[in-house]
Short mmCIF file of C-alpha atoms in Angstrom, two decimals:
data_model
loop_
_atom_site.label_atom_id
_atom_site.label_comp_id
_atom_site.label_asym_id
_atom_site.label_seq_id
_atom_site.Cartn_x
_atom_site.Cartn_y
_atom_site.Cartn_z
CA ASP Z 1 -59.86 -43.03 29.29
CA THR Z 2 -60.57 -40.61 26.48
CA ALA Z 3 -60.46 -36.99 27.64
CA VAL Z 4 -62.52 -35.44 24.84
CA SER Z 5 -64.60 -37.79 22.72
CA GLN Z 6 -66.70 -37.15 19.64
CA THR Z 7 -69.24 -39.23 17.79
CA PRO Z 8 -69.38 -40.14 15.05
CA LYS Z 9 -65.82 -40.20 13.75
CA TYR Z 10 -66.98 -40.22 10.15
CA LEU Z 11 -70.23 -38.91 8.72
CA VAL Z 12 -71.20 -39.20 5.07
CA THR Z 13 -74.52 -37.70 4.09
CA GLN Z 14 -76.36 -36.09 1.24
CA MET Z 15 -77.08 -32.43 0.67
CA GLY Z 16 -80.17 -31.19 2.41
CA ASN Z 17 -80.01 -33.67 5.28
CA ASP Z 18 -79.84 -32.74 8.97
CA LYS Z 19 -77.13 -34.27 11.15
CA SER Z 20 -75.72 -33.99 14.65
CA ILE Z 21 -72.27 -34.44 16.13
CA LYS Z 22 -71.83 -35.13 19.83
CA CYS Z 23 -68.96 -34.20 22.11
CA GLU Z 24 -68.20 -35.16 25.67
CA GLN Z 25 -65.28 -34.30 27.94
CA ASN Z 26 -64.36 -35.94 31.21
CA LEU Z 27 -61.69 -33.42 32.24
CA GLY Z 28 -63.94 -31.35 34.47
CA HIS Z 29 -63.49 -28.31 32.21
CA ASP Z 30 -66.11 -25.60 32.13
CA THR Z 31 -65.53 -24.27 28.62
CA MET Z 32 -66.11 -26.16 25.36
CA TYR Z 33 -65.61 -25.22 21.72
CA TRP Z 34 -66.45 -26.24 18.19
CA TYR Z 35 -63.88 -25.71 15.45
CA LYS Z 36 -64.08 -26.31 11.72
CA GLN Z 37 -60.97 -27.42 9.82
CA ASP Z 38 -61.25 -27.15 6.07
CA SER Z 39 -59.31 -28.99 3.38
CA LYS Z 40 -56.48 -26.46 3.63
CA LYS Z 41 -56.12 -27.24 7.32
CA PHE Z 42 -57.30 -23.82 8.48
CA LEU Z 43 -58.79 -24.06 11.97
CA LYS Z 44 -61.68 -21.69 12.62
CA ILE Z 45 -63.57 -21.24 15.87
CA MET Z 46 -67.32 -21.60 15.48
CA PHE Z 47 -68.79 -21.58 18.97
CA SER Z 48 -67.80 -21.67 22.60
CA TYR Z 49 -69.82 -22.43 25.71
CA ASN Z 50 -68.90 -21.74 29.31
CA ASN Z 51 -71.04 -23.45 31.94
CA LYS Z 52 -73.77 -24.03 29.34
CA GLU Z 53 -73.75 -20.36 28.31
CA LEU Z 54 -72.84 -19.37 24.75
CA ILE Z 55 -69.83 -17.01 24.90
CA ILE Z 56 -68.42 -17.14 21.38
CA ASN Z 57 -70.58 -17.21 18.29
CA GLU Z 58 -68.57 -16.52 15.17
CA THR Z 59 -70.04 -15.75 11.79
CA VAL Z 60 -71.52 -19.14 11.15
CA PRO Z 61 -74.68 -19.85 9.12
CA ASN Z 62 -77.67 -20.26 11.38
CA ARG Z 63 -78.05 -23.78 9.98
CA PHE Z 64 -75.48 -24.62 12.65
CA SER Z 65 -76.88 -24.78 16.16
CA PRO Z 66 -74.84 -25.77 19.19
CA LYS Z 67 -76.42 -27.15 22.32
CA SER Z 68 -74.85 -27.70 25.71
CA PRO Z 69 -77.05 -29.81 27.99
CA ASP Z 70 -74.41 -29.65 30.73
CA LYS Z 71 -70.78 -28.62 31.26
CA ALA Z 72 -69.44 -31.93 29.99
CA HIS Z 73 -71.35 -32.04 26.72
CA LEU Z 74 -71.52 -29.85 23.64
CA ASN Z 75 -73.41 -31.01 20.58
CA LEU Z 76 -73.56 -29.53 17.11
CA HIS Z 77 -76.63 -29.82 14.95
CA ILE Z 78 -76.47 -28.91 11.28
CA ASN Z 79 -79.59 -28.37 9.20
CA SER Z 80 -79.89 -28.52 5.42
CA LEU Z 81 -76.33 -29.66 4.84
CA GLU Z 82 -74.44 -28.13 1.92
CA LEU Z 83 -71.39 -29.28 -0.01
CA GLY Z 84 -69.32 -26.51 1.62
CA ASP Z 85 -69.99 -27.97 5.05
CA SER Z 86 -67.64 -30.84 4.26
CA ALA Z 87 -64.76 -30.53 6.72
CA VAL Z 88 -63.37 -31.96 9.90
CA TYR Z 89 -65.16 -30.67 12.98
CA PHE Z 90 -63.22 -30.63 16.23
CA CYS Z 91 -64.61 -30.27 19.69
CA ALA Z 92 -62.28 -28.90 22.37
CA SER Z 93 -62.43 -28.04 26.05
CA SER Z 94 -60.45 -25.94 28.50
CA THR Z 95 -60.54 -24.37 31.92
CA ARG Z 96 -60.98 -20.61 32.08
CA ALA Z 97 -57.69 -19.96 33.84
CA PRO Z 98 -54.77 -19.71 34.10
CA GLN Z 99 -53.27 -21.36 31.04
CA ARG Z 100 -56.50 -22.37 29.34
CA GLU Z 101 -54.81 -24.79 26.99
CA GLN Z 102 -57.36 -26.49 24.82
CA TYR Z 103 -57.79 -30.23 24.64
CA PHE Z 104 -59.13 -31.39 21.31
CA GLY Z 105 -61.29 -34.36 20.48
CA PRO Z 106 -60.34 -36.75 17.65
CA GLY Z 107 -62.51 -34.91 15.15
CA THR Z 108 -65.53 -35.79 13.01
CA ARG Z 109 -64.92 -35.94 9.28
CA LEU Z 110 -68.12 -34.78 7.59
CA THR Z 111 -68.54 -35.45 3.89
CA VAL Z 112 -71.56 -34.01 2.14
CA THR Z 113 -72.34 -35.49 -1.28
CA GLY J 1 -60.85 -8.96 12.77
CA GLN J 2 -57.69 -10.43 14.18
CA GLN J 3 -55.57 -12.40 11.72
CA VAL J 4 -52.68 -14.70 12.49
CA MET J 5 -50.43 -15.71 9.62
CA GLN J 6 -47.70 -18.31 9.60
CA ILE J 7 -44.81 -18.82 7.23
CA PRO J 8 -43.87 -20.95 5.53
CA GLN J 9 -47.05 -22.81 4.67
CA TYR J 10 -45.05 -25.95 3.87
CA GLN J 11 -41.54 -27.03 4.78
CA HIS J 12 -39.71 -30.14 3.65
CA VAL J 13 -36.46 -30.87 5.42
CA GLN J 14 -33.95 -33.67 5.52
CA GLU J 15 -33.93 -35.55 8.78
CA GLY J 16 -31.41 -33.91 11.05
CA GLU J 17 -31.85 -30.42 9.61
CA ASP J 18 -33.32 -27.58 11.62
CA PHE J 19 -36.80 -26.13 11.09
CA THR J 20 -38.39 -22.81 11.97
CA THR J 21 -41.94 -21.54 11.61
CA TYR J 22 -42.89 -17.91 12.10
CA CYS J 23 -46.17 -16.54 13.37
CA ASN J 24 -47.38 -12.96 12.90
CA SER J 25 -50.49 -11.38 14.34
CA SER J 26 -52.30 -8.31 13.02
CA THR J 27 -52.94 -7.22 16.63
CA THR J 28 -51.03 -7.29 19.91
CA LEU J 29 -51.53 -10.54 21.77
CA SER J 30 -51.94 -11.16 25.47
CA ASN J 31 -50.49 -14.63 25.06
CA ILE J 32 -49.72 -17.15 22.37
CA GLN J 33 -50.01 -20.91 22.32
CA TRP J 34 -48.49 -23.51 20.02
CA TYR J 35 -50.15 -26.74 18.92
CA LYS J 36 -48.99 -29.71 16.87
CA GLN J 37 -51.31 -31.77 14.69
CA ARG J 38 -50.01 -35.09 13.39
CA PRO J 39 -51.34 -36.28 10.01
CA GLY J 40 -54.87 -37.59 10.56
CA GLY J 41 -54.81 -36.46 14.18
CA HIS J 42 -56.05 -33.59 16.27
CA PRO J 43 -54.23 -30.49 17.55
CA VAL J 44 -52.23 -31.11 20.72
CA PHE J 45 -51.11 -28.29 22.98
CA LEU J 46 -47.35 -27.75 23.17
CA ILE J 47 -46.75 -24.55 25.13
CA GLN J 48 -47.98 -21.08 26.09
CA LEU J 49 -45.94 -17.86 26.09
CA VAL J 50 -47.14 -14.81 27.98
CA LYS J 51 -44.33 -12.32 28.53
CA SER J 52 -42.78 -10.01 25.99
CA GLY J 53 -39.51 -11.51 24.69
CA GLU J 54 -40.16 -14.81 26.46
CA VAL J 55 -38.17 -17.85 25.34
CA LYS J 56 -39.07 -21.39 26.36
CA LYS J 57 -37.45 -24.69 25.47
CA GLN J 58 -38.78 -28.20 25.32
CA LYS J 59 -35.95 -30.58 24.43
CA ARG J 60 -35.22 -29.80 20.75
CA LEU J 61 -38.03 -27.22 20.47
CA THR J 62 -37.45 -23.51 21.20
CA PHE J 63 -40.37 -21.10 21.36
CA GLN J 64 -40.06 -17.35 21.29
CA PHE J 65 -42.54 -14.51 21.85
CA GLY J 66 -41.64 -11.20 20.23
CA GLU J 67 -40.91 -8.02 22.17
CA ALA J 68 -43.99 -6.34 20.74
CA LYS J 69 -46.12 -9.43 21.43
CA LYS J 70 -47.24 -9.56 17.83
CA ASN J 71 -45.05 -12.37 16.60
CA SER J 72 -43.68 -15.70 17.68
CA SER J 73 -41.50 -18.48 16.38
CA LEU J 74 -40.94 -22.18 16.87
CA HIS J 75 -37.53 -23.65 16.10
CA ILE J 76 -36.82 -27.37 16.01
CA THR J 77 -33.20 -28.47 16.14
CA ALA J 78 -32.11 -31.65 14.36
CA THR J 79 -35.53 -32.75 13.15
CA GLN J 80 -36.65 -36.35 13.52
CA THR J 81 -39.37 -38.27 11.69
CA THR J 82 -41.57 -37.93 14.77
CA ASP J 83 -41.65 -34.16 14.21
CA VAL J 84 -43.84 -34.59 11.12
CA GLY J 85 -47.11 -32.68 11.32
CA THR J 86 -48.69 -29.26 11.12
CA TYR J 87 -47.65 -26.66 13.68
CA PHE J 88 -50.14 -23.98 14.64
CA CYS J 89 -49.69 -20.88 16.68
CA ALA J 90 -52.82 -19.51 18.35
CA GLY J 91 -53.18 -16.11 19.93
CA ARG J 92 -55.48 -14.35 22.34
CA SER J 93 -55.95 -10.62 21.90
CA ASN J 94 -57.17 -9.85 25.43
CA PHE J 95 -56.81 -11.38 28.85
CA GLY J 96 -60.02 -13.10 29.84
CA ASN J 97 -60.99 -13.54 26.22
CA GLU J 98 -61.84 -17.14 25.50
CA LYS J 99 -61.28 -16.85 21.78
CA LEU J 100 -58.08 -18.31 20.37
CA THR J 101 -57.31 -17.28 16.81
CA PHE J 102 -55.33 -20.02 15.14
CA GLY J 103 -52.60 -19.30 12.67
CA THR J 104 -52.64 -20.66 9.15
CA GLY J 105 -50.26 -23.48 10.14
CA THR J 106 -46.97 -24.79 8.81
CA ARG J 107 -46.92 -28.34 7.51
CA LEU J 108 -43.59 -30.04 8.15
CA THR J 109 -42.51 -33.12 6.26
CA ILE J 110 -39.26 -34.95 6.91
CA ILE J 111 -37.20 -36.65 4.23
CA PRO J 112 -35.51 -39.66 5.87
#
């Protein structure tokens, strides 16, 4: 049983297209996150939702829009894709307390050509 | 904003040698976590440190949280090929804050 799953695993698309990445967790956690990992392996938080409410919104272009239909799902929609959006996108989830360790999904490798 | 730096960025060691990565935050942390990411994989939680000066051990891994709660270290004794990967520290600046700021990571490679 996969704890945090993401689809698709790989995504190759052209500049200007719109794409979505889906994330689901079956751990019963109430907080979910999106991270971007660039080619240098730097991990940057993008968004976080707690019980479907947006609680972290870092400086991310508004072409990126997260949506949380329920506590177990957090999707990421990207409009007008650019070359610089190429990266690995990780979804993660955690409880709010006490340790709040984050469980990461397998990642979605996005390549924009 | 908060920055978390790690050194070294890369480390190549012979199998059996020891390895240490250091993590430094620009601000005082409420707690720090460590994650390991295998090549092609995703970050996996290793441990959390909360108290000033705290030291925790997991088999060959020793984690330390600085007295000022602005730095941390991970030491691996007698590295094995299974230790290959990138090690990240991640800190929270305030209790109740959901945001983890990840360090820049240290990529460990083992020479058999």
